[in-house]
């Protein structure tokens, strides 16, 4: 590894990339740091220029009117959990910090299967407590939970009879966390879904991605689908009661026929189980936005943004780049105001503990939702779109204005509404009527001079039938 200072951050170049970067810098007649800087900026621009929801991860035709999604349309906010062997190295391999997201350590450090597998012998999350995790989701106001049953590293944190690369056969822990979570979710009224990496599997000789142990030219992807993916999906869909959804990921080169096969396979076992847009080939029950991506405007399909609280998904001991609670609350509102769901991730440690900064922020969000949840759950995008200082959601007869920047005079100047307004109140203090002036020019609501909630104060505008 070699380190190069780009103008904003230190970038580590792996031995595999360094010669290519040097060549690129030569072609550009630039210094190596300048070339790295240029490429980083270019990559960021490309990402921003890409739509937040790409077609292949979009919603299947007909799913928009499917009542099986009704619960999902109501819930708005879920907990994502990335948990696996990668929590043990937690971003560090052979004493070196491995750049990138924690669950990719096997790939980024090109760790041979034989070596990575040994981590299982150390996986003993004695502090794992399903009741605690589910209660945290509940107190955060999250209504569904999605946990990695098998991530790209191929290791299953559930009892998989068709493979011995799982938590029961390989670890001293010997318990099935998915079983415990399924029981606890049923008890506490949280929907449970399973993440399953259907394309990438760096452990299986025929799975996608591992070109350091296996020759890509020799791989038989269909064999991997038939001999591992489908049997494991059957296990997930028969061992844990009703499964709310299967969260497929990184479809990459999966063909339309193969995505369709997986879709039918899932529905054939549990017809009500949803599949996310990352099944690929626009076959999802709902669309999946890019990681941490929020569309610029309301989107007229069912969609979800998966997102991190810091930068990594799987636990990384040195990732301290935590978003603030205010930022997270506003992201939730922004997403809901555009018709989406927010699936917010936690990466528990190898001991089974959800990092404290995540807990704090989730509980903070829960506090906000306890007061303002009415404006979020079951709502639709509101009529005021594109305002920088506020967002809006709506329910029959009501518009909710979520104010991010409270005006200094406490007077909220909104665009005109076509329906007659009956009145306005603050959601946190509904007994106090606010003065409203409605005209063709706009709607003016006189609120208190000071922001009632610095994160987001919600005004309810009641409309005449
Ligand atoms: O490669 C994965 C990544 O590890 C993580 O699971 C995220 C979550 O949305 N999905 C993929 C990248 O988009």
Coordinates of C-alpha atoms and ligand atoms in Angstrom, one line a residue:
X1 CA 0.0 0.0 0.0
X2 CA 1.1 3.5 -0.7
X3 CA -0.4 6.7 0.7
X4 CA -1.1 9.8 -1.3
X5 CA -2.4 13.1 -0.1
X6 CA -5.2 14.3 -2.4
X7 CA -6.4 17.8 -1.6
X8 CA -9.1 16.6 0.7
X9 CA -8.2 13.3 2.1
X10 CA -5.5 10.7 2.3
X11 CA -6.1 7.9 -0.1
X12 CA -4.5 4.5 0.2
X13 CA -3.7 2.8 -3.1
X14 CA -3.5 -0.9 -3.1
X15 CA -0.6 -2.6 -4.7
X16 CA -3.0 -3.8 -7.4
X17 CA -4.1 -0.3 -8.3
X18 CA -0.9 1.6 -7.9
X19 CA 0.7 0.7 -11.3
X20 CA -2.5 1.5 -13.1
X21 CA -2.8 4.9 -11.3
X22 CA 0.8 5.7 -12.2
X23 CA 0.1 4.8 -15.8
X24 CA -3.0 7.1 -15.7
X25 CA -1.0 9.9 -14.2
X26 CA 1.6 9.5 -16.9
X27 CA -1.0 9.7 -19.7
X28 CA -2.5 12.8 -18.0
X29 CA 1.0 14.3 -17.5
X30 CA -0.1 14.9 -13.9
X31 CA 1.5 14.1 -10.6
X32 CA 0.1 11.0 -8.9
X33 CA -1.7 13.0 -6.1
X34 CA -3.3 15.2 -8.8
X35 CA -4.4 12.2 -10.8
X36 CA -5.9 10.5 -7.8
X37 CA -7.7 13.8 -6.9
X38 CA -9.1 14.1 -10.4
X39 CA -10.4 10.6 -10.4
X40 CA -12.0 10.9 -7.0
X41 CA -13.8 14.1 -8.0
X42 CA -14.8 12.5 -11.3
X43 CA -16.2 9.4 -9.6
X44 CA -18.2 11.6 -7.1
X45 CA -19.6 13.6 -10.0
X46 CA -20.6 10.5 -11.9
X47 CA -22.4 9.2 -8.8
X48 CA -24.3 12.5 -8.3
X49 CA -25.2 12.6 -12.0
X50 CA -26.6 9.1 -11.8
X51 CA -30.3 9.0 -11.0
X52 CA -30.9 7.9 -7.3
X53 CA -33.0 5.0 -8.6
X54 CA -31.7 3.2 -11.6
X55 CA -34.1 1.4 -13.9
X56 CA -32.8 -2.1 -13.3
X57 CA -33.5 -1.7 -9.6
X58 CA -36.9 -0.3 -10.2
X59 CA -40.4 -1.5 -9.4
X60 CA -42.0 -4.3 -11.4
X61 CA -44.9 -3.5 -13.6
X62 CA -48.2 -4.0 -11.7
X63 CA -46.6 -4.0 -8.2
X64 CA -47.6 -0.4 -7.6
X65 CA -51.2 -1.5 -7.2
X66 CA -50.4 -4.7 -5.3
X67 CA -52.1 -4.7 -1.8
X68 CA -49.4 -7.0 -0.5
X69 CA -47.2 -3.9 -0.2
X70 CA -49.8 -2.0 1.9
X71 CA -48.0 -2.6 5.2
X72 CA -44.7 -1.6 3.6
X73 CA -46.2 1.6 2.3
X74 CA -47.4 2.5 5.9
X75 CA -44.2 1.8 7.9
X76 CA -41.7 4.3 6.3
X77 CA -38.8 3.6 8.6
X78 CA -36.9 0.3 9.1
X79 CA -33.7 -1.0 10.7
X80 CA -31.1 -2.6 8.5
X81 CA -28.5 -4.8 10.2
X82 CA -25.2 -5.8 8.7
X83 CA -23.7 -8.5 10.8
X84 CA -21.3 -11.2 10.0
X85 CA -17.7 -12.5 10.3
X86 CA -16.4 -9.1 9.0
X87 CA -17.3 -7.6 12.4
X88 CA -14.3 -9.5 13.9
X89 CA -11.5 -7.7 11.8
X90 CA -13.7 -4.6 12.0
X91 CA -11.7 -2.9 9.1
X92 CA -8.2 -4.1 10.1
X93 CA -6.4 -6.9 8.5
X94 CA -2.8 -8.0 9.2
X95 CA -2.5 -4.8 11.3
X96 CA -3.4 -2.6 8.4
X97 CA -6.5 -0.4 8.0
X98 CA -8.4 -1.7 4.9
X99 CA -10.1 1.2 3.1
X100 CA -13.8 1.1 2.3
X101 CA -16.8 -0.4 3.9
X102 CA -16.2 -3.0 6.6
X103 CA -18.2 -6.0 5.2
X104 CA -16.0 -5.8 2.0
X105 CA -12.8 -6.5 3.9
X106 CA -12.4 -10.0 2.4
X107 CA -12.6 -8.6 -1.1
X108 CA -10.6 -5.4 -0.6
X109 CA -7.8 -7.3 1.2
X110 CA -8.1 -10.3 -1.2
X111 CA -8.3 -12.6 1.8
X112 CA -8.1 -16.2 0.7
X113 CA -11.2 -18.3 1.5
X114 CA -9.1 -20.7 3.6
X115 CA -7.9 -17.8 5.8
X116 CA -11.2 -15.9 6.0
X117 CA -13.1 -19.0 7.0
X118 CA -11.0 -19.2 10.2
X119 CA -12.7 -16.2 11.5
X120 CA -15.8 -18.4 12.2
X121 CA -13.9 -20.1 14.9
X122 CA -13.7 -16.8 16.8
X123 CA -17.3 -15.7 16.2
X124 CA -18.9 -15.9 19.6
X125 CA -21.3 -13.0 20.1
X126 CA -22.2 -13.7 23.7
X127 CA -23.7 -10.3 24.2
X128 CA -26.3 -10.8 21.3
X129 CA -29.7 -10.2 22.7
X130 CA -32.5 -10.4 20.2
X131 CA -35.0 -8.7 22.6
X132 CA -32.6 -5.7 23.0
X133 CA -32.1 -5.2 19.3
X134 CA -35.8 -5.4 18.5
X135 CA -36.7 -3.1 21.4
X136 CA -34.1 -0.6 20.1
X137 CA -35.8 -0.7 16.7
X138 CA -39.2 -0.2 18.4
X139 CA -38.0 2.7 20.5
X140 CA -36.5 4.3 17.4
X141 CA -39.8 4.2 15.7
X142 CA -38.7 1.6 13.2
X143 CA -41.4 -0.7 12.1
X144 CA -39.5 -3.3 10.1
X145 CA -36.1 -5.0 10.3
X146 CA -33.9 -6.5 7.6
X147 CA -30.8 -8.5 8.6
X148 CA -28.0 -9.9 6.5
X149 CA -28.6 -13.7 6.5
X150 CA -25.7 -14.1 4.0
X151 CA -23.6 -11.2 2.8
X152 CA -21.1 -11.3 -0.1
X153 CA -18.6 -13.1 2.0
X154 CA -20.9 -16.2 1.8
X155 CA -21.1 -16.8 5.6
X156 CA -24.6 -17.6 6.9
X157 CA -25.6 -16.2 10.3
X158 CA -28.4 -18.7 10.3
X159 CA -28.7 -22.5 10.5
X160 CA -28.4 -23.6 6.8
X161 CA -28.8 -27.3 6.5
X162 CA -27.6 -27.3 2.9
X163 CA -24.2 -25.8 3.8
X164 CA -21.8 -26.1 6.6
X165 CA -20.5 -22.5 6.2
X166 CA -22.9 -21.2 8.8
X167 CA -23.1 -20.0 12.4
X168 CA -24.2 -23.4 13.7
X169 CA -21.6 -25.6 12.1
X170 CA -18.6 -23.3 12.2
X171 CA -18.8 -21.1 15.3
X172 CA -18.6 -21.7 19.1
X173 CA -21.8 -19.7 19.4
X174 CA -24.0 -22.4 18.1
X175 CA -27.2 -20.3 18.2
X176 CA -29.4 -19.2 15.3
X177 CA -29.8 -15.4 15.6
X178 CA -32.4 -15.3 12.9
X179 CA -34.6 -17.7 14.9
X180 CA -34.2 -15.6 18.0
X181 CA -34.9 -12.4 16.1
X182 CA -38.0 -13.9 14.3
X183 CA -39.5 -14.9 17.7
X184 CA -38.7 -11.5 19.2
X185 CA -40.0 -9.6 16.2
X186 CA -43.3 -11.6 16.3
X187 CA -43.6 -10.8 20.0
X188 CA -42.9 -7.0 19.6
X189 CA -44.8 -6.5 16.4
X190 CA -41.9 -5.8 14.0
X191 CA -41.8 -7.1 10.5
X192 CA -38.7 -9.1 9.8
X193 CA -37.0 -9.5 6.4
X194 CA -33.7 -11.1 5.3
X195 CA -30.9 -9.7 3.2
X196 CA -29.5 -12.3 0.9
X197 CA -26.6 -11.8 -1.5
X198 CA -27.8 -13.6 -4.6
X199 CA -25.1 -12.8 -7.0
X200 CA -21.8 -12.1 -5.1
X201 CA -20.5 -14.9 -3.0
X202 CA -16.8 -14.8 -2.5
X203 CA -16.8 -18.2 -0.7
X204 CA -18.6 -20.3 -3.2
X205 CA -16.4 -21.4 -6.2
X206 CA -19.3 -20.5 -8.6
X207 CA -20.5 -17.3 -6.9
X208 CA -19.6 -13.9 -8.4
X209 CA -16.7 -11.8 -7.2
X210 CA -13.8 -14.0 -5.9
X211 CA -11.2 -14.0 -8.6
X212 CA -8.2 -14.6 -6.2
X213 CA -9.2 -18.1 -5.2
X214 CA -11.2 -19.1 -8.2
X215 CA -10.9 -18.7 -12.0
X216 CA -13.9 -16.6 -13.2
X217 CA -13.7 -18.4 -16.6
X218 CA -14.5 -21.7 -14.8
X219 CA -17.5 -20.4 -12.9
X220 CA -21.0 -21.8 -13.4
X221 CA -23.3 -19.2 -12.0
X222 CA -26.5 -21.1 -12.7
X223 CA -25.1 -24.1 -10.7
X224 CA -24.5 -21.7 -7.8
X225 CA -28.1 -20.4 -8.0
X226 CA -29.5 -24.0 -8.2
X227 CA -27.2 -25.6 -5.6
X228 CA -26.8 -22.8 -3.0
X229 CA -29.1 -19.8 -3.5
X230 CA -32.4 -21.6 -4.0
X231 CA -31.9 -24.2 -1.3
X232 CA -30.9 -21.4 1.1
X233 CA -33.8 -19.2 0.1
X234 CA -36.1 -22.2 0.8
X235 CA -34.5 -22.5 4.3
X236 CA -35.0 -18.8 5.0
X237 CA -38.6 -19.0 3.9
X238 CA -39.5 -22.2 5.8
X239 CA -37.6 -22.0 9.0
X240 CA -38.7 -18.6 10.5
X241 CA -42.4 -18.2 9.9
X242 CA -43.7 -15.4 7.7
X243 CA -40.8 -13.5 6.1
X244 CA -41.7 -9.9 5.3
X245 CA -39.2 -9.5 2.5
X246 CA -36.1 -10.8 0.9
X247 CA -33.6 -8.0 0.4
X248 CA -31.5 -9.1 -2.6
X249 CA -28.4 -7.0 -3.4
X250 CA -25.9 -6.2 -6.2
X251 CA -27.6 -8.0 -9.0
X252 CA -24.6 -7.2 -11.3
X253 CA -24.8 -9.5 -14.4
X254 CA -27.7 -11.7 -13.3
X255 CA -30.0 -12.3 -16.3
X256 CA -33.6 -11.4 -16.5
X257 CA -34.5 -15.1 -16.5
X258 CA -32.5 -15.7 -13.4
X259 CA -34.0 -12.7 -11.5
X260 CA -37.5 -13.9 -12.6
X261 CA -36.6 -17.4 -11.5
X262 CA -35.7 -16.1 -8.0
X263 CA -38.8 -14.0 -7.8
X264 CA -41.1 -16.9 -8.7
X265 CA -39.1 -19.1 -6.3
X266 CA -39.7 -16.8 -3.4
X267 CA -43.4 -16.2 -4.2
X268 CA -43.9 -19.9 -4.7
X269 CA -43.0 -20.5 -1.0
X270 CA -44.3 -17.3 0.6
X271 CA -46.6 -15.4 -1.8
X272 CA -46.8 -12.4 0.6
X273 CA -43.0 -12.1 0.9
X274 CA -41.8 -9.0 -0.9
X275 CA -38.5 -8.7 -2.8
X276 CA -36.6 -5.5 -3.1
X277 CA -35.5 -3.9 -6.4
X278 CA -32.0 -5.3 -6.1
X279 CA -33.3 -8.6 -7.4
X280 CA -32.4 -6.9 -10.6
X281 CA -33.9 -6.5 -14.1
X282 CA -36.7 -4.3 -12.7
X283 CA -38.5 -7.2 -11.0
X284 CA -38.7 -5.9 -7.5
X285 CA -41.9 -5.4 -5.6
X286 CA -40.5 -1.9 -4.8
X287 CA -37.6 0.1 -6.2
X288 CA -34.3 0.4 -4.4
X289 CA -32.4 3.7 -4.5
X290 CA -28.6 3.7 -4.4
X291 CA -27.0 3.5 -1.0
X292 CA -27.5 6.7 0.9
X293 CA -29.1 8.3 -2.2
X294 CA -32.2 10.4 -1.9
X295 CA -34.0 11.5 -5.1
X296 CA -34.3 15.2 -5.7
X297 CA -38.0 15.1 -6.0
X298 CA -41.1 12.9 -5.2
X299 CA -41.0 9.6 -7.1
X300 CA -44.3 8.0 -8.2
X301 CA -43.3 4.4 -7.5
X302 CA -42.8 2.5 -4.2
X303 CA -39.2 3.0 -3.3
X304 CA -36.6 2.8 -0.4
X305 CA -33.3 4.3 0.5
X306 CA -30.9 2.0 2.4
X307 CA -28.5 4.2 4.4
X308 CA -25.8 4.2 6.9
X309 CA -25.5 6.2 10.2
X310 CA -21.7 6.4 9.8
X311 CA -19.9 5.4 6.6
X312 CA -19.7 1.6 6.9
X313 CA -22.5 -1.0 7.0
X314 CA -20.6 -3.8 8.8
X315 CA -18.9 -2.8 12.0
X316 CA -15.6 -0.9 11.6
X317 CA -13.7 0.0 14.7
X318 CA -12.3 3.2 13.2
X319 CA -15.3 4.6 11.5
X320 CA -16.4 7.5 13.7
X321 CA -18.0 9.6 10.9
X322 CA -21.5 9.6 12.6
X323 CA -24.3 11.7 11.1
X324 CA -26.1 13.8 13.6
X325 CA -29.6 12.9 14.9
X326 CA -30.9 16.1 13.3
X327 CA -29.4 15.1 10.0
X328 CA -31.0 11.6 10.3
X329 CA -34.4 12.9 11.3
X330 CA -34.4 15.3 8.3
X331 CA -33.3 12.6 5.9
X332 CA -36.2 10.5 7.1
X333 CA -38.6 13.4 6.5
X334 CA -37.0 14.2 3.2
X335 CA -37.4 10.6 2.0
X336 CA -41.0 10.3 3.3
X337 CA -42.0 13.6 1.7
X338 CA -40.9 12.1 -1.6
X339 CA -42.8 8.9 -1.1
X340 CA -40.0 6.6 0.0
X341 CA -39.0 4.4 3.0
X342 CA -35.8 4.8 5.0
X343 CA -33.9 1.7 5.9
X344 CA -31.3 2.8 8.3
X345 CA -28.4 0.6 9.1
X346 CA -26.6 -0.6 12.3
X347 CA -23.4 -2.7 12.3
X348 CA -23.2 -4.7 15.5
X349 CA -19.8 -5.7 16.9
X350 CA -18.5 -9.3 16.9
X351 CA -19.8 -9.5 20.4
X352 CA -23.3 -8.7 19.3
X353 CA -23.5 -5.1 20.5
X354 CA -25.0 -2.3 18.5
X355 CA -22.5 0.6 18.8
X356 CA -23.5 3.3 21.3
X357 CA -23.4 6.2 18.8
X358 CA -26.0 4.3 16.7
X359 CA -28.2 3.6 19.7
X360 CA -28.1 7.3 20.8
X361 CA -29.1 8.5 17.4
X362 CA -31.8 6.0 16.9
X363 CA -33.3 6.8 20.3
X364 CA -33.2 10.5 19.4
X365 CA -35.1 9.8 16.2
X366 CA -37.6 7.8 18.2
X367 CA -38.1 10.7 20.6
X368 CA -38.9 12.9 17.6
X369 CA -41.2 10.3 16.1
X370 CA -43.1 9.8 19.4
X371 CA -44.3 13.4 19.0
X372 CA -44.4 13.7 15.2
X373 CA -45.0 10.2 14.0
X374 CA -48.5 11.1 12.8
X375 CA -46.9 13.2 10.0
X376 CA -44.7 10.3 8.9
X377 CA -46.3 6.8 9.2
X378 CA -48.9 6.1 6.5
X379 CA -48.4 9.5 4.9
X380 CA -48.0 10.4 1.3
X381 CA -45.9 13.2 -0.4
X382 CA -47.5 16.5 0.4
X383 CA -48.4 19.3 -2.0
X384 CA -45.4 21.6 -1.1
X385 CA -42.5 20.2 -3.0
X386 CA -39.1 21.7 -3.7
X387 CA -39.1 24.1 -0.7
X388 CA -35.5 24.4 0.7
X389 CA -36.6 25.2 4.2
X390 CA -39.4 22.7 4.7
X391 CA -40.9 19.4 3.5
X392 CA -44.5 18.3 3.3
X393 CA -46.4 15.1 3.8
X394 CA -50.2 14.5 3.6
X395 CA -53.1 12.4 4.7
X396 CA -56.7 12.7 3.8
X397 CA -57.8 16.2 4.9
X398 CA -54.4 17.2 6.3
X399 CA -51.1 18.6 5.1
X400 CA -48.1 18.3 7.4
X401 CA -45.4 20.9 6.9
X402 CA -42.0 19.9 8.4
X403 CA -40.1 23.0 9.0
X404 CA -36.3 22.7 9.0
X405 CA -35.5 26.4 9.1
X406 CA -37.9 28.3 11.2
X407 CA -38.4 32.0 10.0
X408 CA -37.1 34.6 12.3
X409 CA -40.5 36.3 12.6
X410 CA -42.3 32.9 13.1
X411 CA -44.4 33.6 9.9
X412 CA -44.4 30.7 7.5
X413 CA -45.1 31.7 3.9
X414 CA -46.2 28.8 1.9
X415 CA -47.4 28.4 -1.7
X416 CA -51.1 28.6 -2.4
X417 CA -53.3 25.6 -1.9
X418 CA -56.4 24.9 -4.0
X419 CA -58.5 23.5 -1.1
X420 CA -59.9 25.7 1.6
X421 CA -57.9 25.7 4.8
X422 CA -59.8 25.2 8.0
X423 CA -57.0 25.9 10.4
X424 CA -53.5 25.1 11.5
X425 CA -51.8 23.9 14.7
X426 CA -48.4 22.6 15.7
X427 CA -48.4 18.8 15.9
X428 CA -46.5 19.0 19.2
X429 CA -49.1 21.4 20.7
X430 CA -52.4 20.9 18.9
X431 CA -54.5 22.7 21.5
X432 CA -53.2 26.1 20.3
X433 CA -54.8 27.3 17.0
X434 CA -52.4 29.3 14.8
X435 CA -53.6 32.3 12.7
X436 CA -53.9 31.4 9.0
X437 CA -54.3 33.8 6.0
X438 CA -55.2 32.1 2.8
X439 CA -55.2 33.9 -0.6
X440 CA -54.5 33.1 -4.2
X441 CA -50.9 34.3 -3.6
X442 CA -50.3 31.8 -0.9
X443 CA -50.9 30.5 2.6
X444 CA -49.5 32.4 5.6
X445 CA -49.3 30.6 9.0
X446 CA -48.4 32.6 12.1
X447 CA -46.3 30.4 14.3
X448 CA -44.4 31.2 17.5
X449 CA -41.3 33.4 17.1
X450 CA -38.9 30.7 18.3
X451 CA -38.5 27.4 16.5
X452 CA -40.6 24.9 18.5
X453 CA -38.3 22.1 17.5
X454 CA -34.8 22.7 16.1
X455 CA -34.7 19.4 14.2
X456 CA -38.0 19.8 12.5
X457 CA -41.2 21.4 13.8
X458 CA -44.4 20.1 12.2
X459 CA -47.5 22.2 11.4
X460 CA -50.7 20.4 10.6
X461 CA -52.9 22.3 8.1
X462 CA -56.5 21.0 8.1
X463 CA -58.4 21.1 4.8
X464 CA -62.1 21.4 4.2
X465 CA -63.6 18.2 2.7
Ligands
LIG1 O1 -22.1 -4.3 -1.5 C1 -23.2 -4.0 -0.7 C2 -22.8 -3.3 0.6 O2 -21.9 -4.1 1.2 C3 -24.0 -3.1 1.4 O3 -24.6 -4.4 1.7 C4 -25.0 -2.3 0.7 C5 -26.3 -2.0 1.4 O4 -27.2 -1.4 0.5 N1 -25.4 -2.9 -0.6 C6 -24.2 -3.2 -1.5 C7 -23.7 -2.0 -2.2 O5 -24.8 -1.3 -2.7

